[in-house]
Amino acid sequence: MRKVNSSFITMKDIVREGDPILRKKTKPVQFPLSDEDFKRAESLLIFLKNSQDKRMAEKYDLREGVGLAANQIGWDKQVFAVYFTDEQDKQFAYIFCNPKITSHSSAMVYLEEGEGCLSVDRVVKGYVPRYERVTIHAFTPEGIPFTLKLKGYAAVVIQHELDHLNGVMFYDHINKKDPSRLPEVEFIRPL
Ligand code: SB9
Ligand code: NI
């Protein structure tokens, strides 16, 4: 059995590309979560906060991240956390359990600077097309259902994390022949 860090996550706990767990579809959690799984879920969000806190990031040598999925710490469950501020200065700090996208726009967006991943120790250039708007349904670690409508940067981050839970990496969406080529859809714009 793989050892899963359940309290304080550092870079050594983060699974890197090549590990098969990043290519697996993760399993739903059952409620109520065990105390151990509840702590693990919270540790994902705590890592993100620490990674964006200059003092903590320097002390523990953390790479900054806005999202982290359970399988990125070797935990085979449908859980991820996000922590960031969007284009409108709105703060997002959430833990999603058993998340599902229930609807999405046809319009797409992409980050001009591309995407990165804490499990990928190299720069991968290219545009990652994402839906501009998504509605996501999930449960809190306490088992309380919630629905969020997200757009723009928030929608991009959530799709990156949800992909992890399905064994998909951001570069799977980059055009193989020409990384700056965009899909042929009616509406697609940079963020
Ligand atoms: C950017 N970063 C993330 C998602 C989308 C765009 C710039 C999260 C990076 C951390 N990570 O690997 C989470 O899975
Ligand atoms: Ni990632």
Coordinates of C-alpha atoms and ligand atoms in Angstrom, one line a residue:
M1 CA 0.0 0.0 0.0
R2 CA 1.1 3.5 -0.9
K3 CA 1.7 5.9 2.0
V4 CA -0.6 8.9 1.8
N5 CA 0.3 11.9 3.7
S6 CA -2.7 12.9 5.8
S7 CA -1.6 16.1 7.5
F8 CA 1.1 18.3 6.1
I9 CA 1.8 18.0 2.4
T10 CA 5.2 19.1 0.9
M11 CA 6.6 18.6 -2.5
K12 CA 8.0 15.1 -1.7
D13 CA 4.4 13.9 -1.2
I14 CA 3.4 15.1 -4.7
V15 CA 3.2 12.3 -7.3
R16 CA 5.0 13.2 -10.5
E17 CA 4.1 12.3 -14.1
G18 CA 5.0 8.7 -15.0
D19 CA 3.2 7.4 -11.8
P20 CA 0.2 5.4 -13.0
I21 CA -2.1 6.9 -10.4
L22 CA -2.2 10.1 -12.4
R23 CA -3.7 8.1 -15.3
K24 CA -6.4 6.3 -13.4
K25 CA -10.0 7.3 -12.9
T26 CA -10.3 7.9 -9.1
K27 CA -13.0 6.4 -6.9
P28 CA -15.9 8.3 -5.3
V29 CA -15.7 8.9 -1.6
Q30 CA -18.4 7.5 0.7
F31 CA -19.9 9.6 3.4
P32 CA -19.3 10.1 6.2
L33 CA -15.6 10.4 5.5
S34 CA -13.3 8.6 7.9
D35 CA -11.4 11.0 10.2
E36 CA -8.3 10.2 8.2
D37 CA -9.9 11.0 4.9
F38 CA -11.4 14.2 6.3
K39 CA -7.9 15.3 7.3
R40 CA -6.5 14.3 3.9
A41 CA -9.2 16.4 2.2
E42 CA -8.4 19.4 4.4
S43 CA -4.6 18.9 3.9
L44 CA -5.1 19.5 0.1
L45 CA -6.4 23.0 0.8
I46 CA -3.9 23.7 3.5
F47 CA -1.1 22.8 1.0
L48 CA -2.4 25.4 -1.5
K49 CA -2.6 28.1 1.2
N50 CA 0.9 27.4 2.4
S51 CA 2.2 27.3 -1.2
Q52 CA 0.9 30.9 -1.7
D53 CA 2.3 32.1 1.7
K54 CA 5.8 33.5 1.0
R55 CA 7.1 32.5 4.5
M56 CA 5.7 29.0 4.4
A57 CA 6.6 28.4 0.8
E58 CA 10.2 29.4 1.4
K59 CA 10.5 27.4 4.6
Y60 CA 9.2 24.2 3.1
D61 CA 10.3 24.8 -0.5
L62 CA 6.8 24.6 -1.9
R63 CA 5.9 25.3 -5.5
E64 CA 2.9 27.6 -5.8
G65 CA -0.4 26.0 -6.8
V66 CA -4.0 27.1 -7.2
G67 CA -5.4 23.5 -7.2
L68 CA -4.5 20.0 -6.0
A69 CA -6.2 16.7 -6.7
A70 CA -6.2 13.7 -4.4
N71 CA -4.4 11.4 -6.8
Q72 CA -1.6 14.0 -6.9
I73 CA -0.8 12.9 -3.4
G74 CA -1.3 9.2 -4.2
W75 CA -4.8 9.2 -2.8
D76 CA -7.2 7.3 -5.2
K77 CA -10.4 9.3 -4.4
Q78 CA -12.6 11.9 -6.2
V79 CA -11.5 14.9 -4.1
F80 CA -9.7 18.1 -5.0
A81 CA -9.1 21.6 -3.5
V82 CA -8.8 25.0 -5.1
Y83 CA -7.5 28.2 -3.7
F84 CA -7.2 31.4 -5.8
T85 CA -8.5 34.8 -6.6
D86 CA -10.3 35.3 -9.9
E87 CA -10.3 38.2 -12.5
Q88 CA -12.9 40.0 -10.4
D89 CA -10.9 39.6 -7.2
K90 CA -13.4 37.1 -5.9
Q91 CA -11.7 34.6 -3.5
F92 CA -12.2 30.8 -4.0
A93 CA -11.3 28.3 -1.3
Y94 CA -13.1 25.0 -1.8
I95 CA -12.8 21.3 -1.3
F96 CA -14.8 19.3 -3.8
C97 CA -15.8 15.7 -3.1
N98 CA -17.3 13.5 -5.9
P99 CA -17.5 16.5 -8.3
K100 CA -19.4 16.4 -11.5
I101 CA -19.8 19.0 -14.3
T102 CA -23.6 19.1 -14.9
S103 CA -23.4 21.6 -17.8
H104 CA -21.0 23.7 -19.7
S105 CA -20.9 26.4 -22.4
S106 CA -20.0 25.7 -26.0
A107 CA -17.7 28.8 -25.9
M108 CA -14.1 28.0 -24.9
V109 CA -11.2 29.9 -23.4
Y110 CA -7.5 29.3 -22.8
L111 CA -4.8 30.8 -20.7
E112 CA -2.4 32.8 -22.9
E113 CA 0.5 31.6 -20.8
G114 CA -0.6 27.9 -21.0
E115 CA -1.0 25.7 -17.9
G116 CA 1.4 24.1 -15.5
C117 CA 1.0 21.2 -13.1
L118 CA 2.6 20.4 -9.7
S119 CA 3.0 16.8 -11.0
V120 CA 4.9 18.0 -14.1
D121 CA 8.5 19.2 -13.5
R122 CA 8.9 20.8 -16.9
V123 CA 7.4 23.6 -19.0
V124 CA 4.9 22.4 -21.5
K125 CA 4.1 25.1 -24.0
G126 CA 0.8 25.3 -25.8
Y127 CA -2.8 26.3 -25.5
V128 CA -5.2 24.2 -23.4
P129 CA -8.7 24.8 -24.5
R130 CA -11.3 24.8 -21.7
Y131 CA -15.0 25.5 -21.5
E132 CA -15.6 29.2 -20.6
R133 CA -18.4 28.4 -18.2
V134 CA -19.1 25.3 -16.2
T135 CA -21.7 24.3 -13.6
I136 CA -20.2 21.9 -11.0
H137 CA -22.0 19.8 -8.5
A138 CA -20.1 18.4 -5.5
F139 CA -20.1 17.6 -1.8
T140 CA -18.2 19.2 1.0
P141 CA -16.1 16.9 3.2
E142 CA -19.0 17.0 5.6
G143 CA -21.2 15.5 2.8
I144 CA -23.2 18.6 2.1
P145 CA -24.1 19.0 -1.6
F146 CA -23.4 22.3 -3.4
T147 CA -23.5 23.7 -6.9
L148 CA -21.2 26.4 -8.3
K149 CA -21.5 28.3 -11.6
L150 CA -18.0 29.2 -12.7
K151 CA -16.5 31.2 -15.5
G152 CA -13.2 32.3 -16.9
Y153 CA -10.1 31.5 -14.8
A154 CA -12.2 29.7 -12.1
A155 CA -13.7 27.4 -14.8
V156 CA -10.2 26.7 -16.2
V157 CA -8.8 25.7 -12.8
I158 CA -11.8 23.5 -12.0
Q159 CA -11.5 21.7 -15.3
H160 CA -7.8 21.1 -14.8
E161 CA -8.5 19.5 -11.4
L162 CA -11.5 17.5 -12.6
D163 CA -9.3 16.1 -15.4
H164 CA -6.8 14.8 -12.8
L165 CA -9.6 12.8 -11.1
N166 CA -10.3 11.2 -14.6
G167 CA -6.6 10.5 -15.3
V168 CA -6.3 13.3 -17.8
M169 CA -3.3 15.7 -17.9
F170 CA -3.5 19.3 -19.2
Y171 CA -1.1 18.6 -22.1
D172 CA -3.5 15.9 -23.4
H173 CA -5.6 18.9 -24.7
I174 CA -2.7 20.6 -26.5
N175 CA -2.6 20.1 -30.3
K176 CA 0.2 17.6 -30.9
K177 CA 1.3 19.0 -34.3
D178 CA 1.1 22.7 -33.5
P179 CA 0.8 23.6 -29.8
S180 CA -0.5 27.0 -30.5
R181 CA -3.3 25.7 -32.7
L182 CA -6.8 26.1 -31.3
P183 CA -9.8 23.7 -31.9
E184 CA -12.2 24.7 -34.6
V185 CA -15.1 25.9 -32.4
E186 CA -17.3 29.0 -33.0
F187 CA -16.2 30.9 -29.9
I188 CA -12.7 30.6 -28.3
R189 CA -10.7 33.4 -26.8
P190 CA -7.7 33.9 -24.6
L191 CA -8.1 34.9 -20.9
Ligands
SB9_1 C1 -2.9 26.7 -13.8 N1 -2.7 26.0 -12.7 C2 -3.5 25.0 -12.4 C3 -4.6 24.8 -13.1 C4 -4.9 25.5 -14.2 C5 -4.0 26.5 -14.6 C6 -2.0 27.8 -14.2 C7 -3.2 24.2 -11.2 C8 -1.7 23.8 -11.0 C9 -1.5 22.9 -9.9 N2 -1.9 21.6 -10.2 O1 -1.1 20.8 -10.8 C10 -3.1 21.1 -9.9 O2 -3.6 20.1 -10.4
NI2 NI -2.3 19.6 -12.1

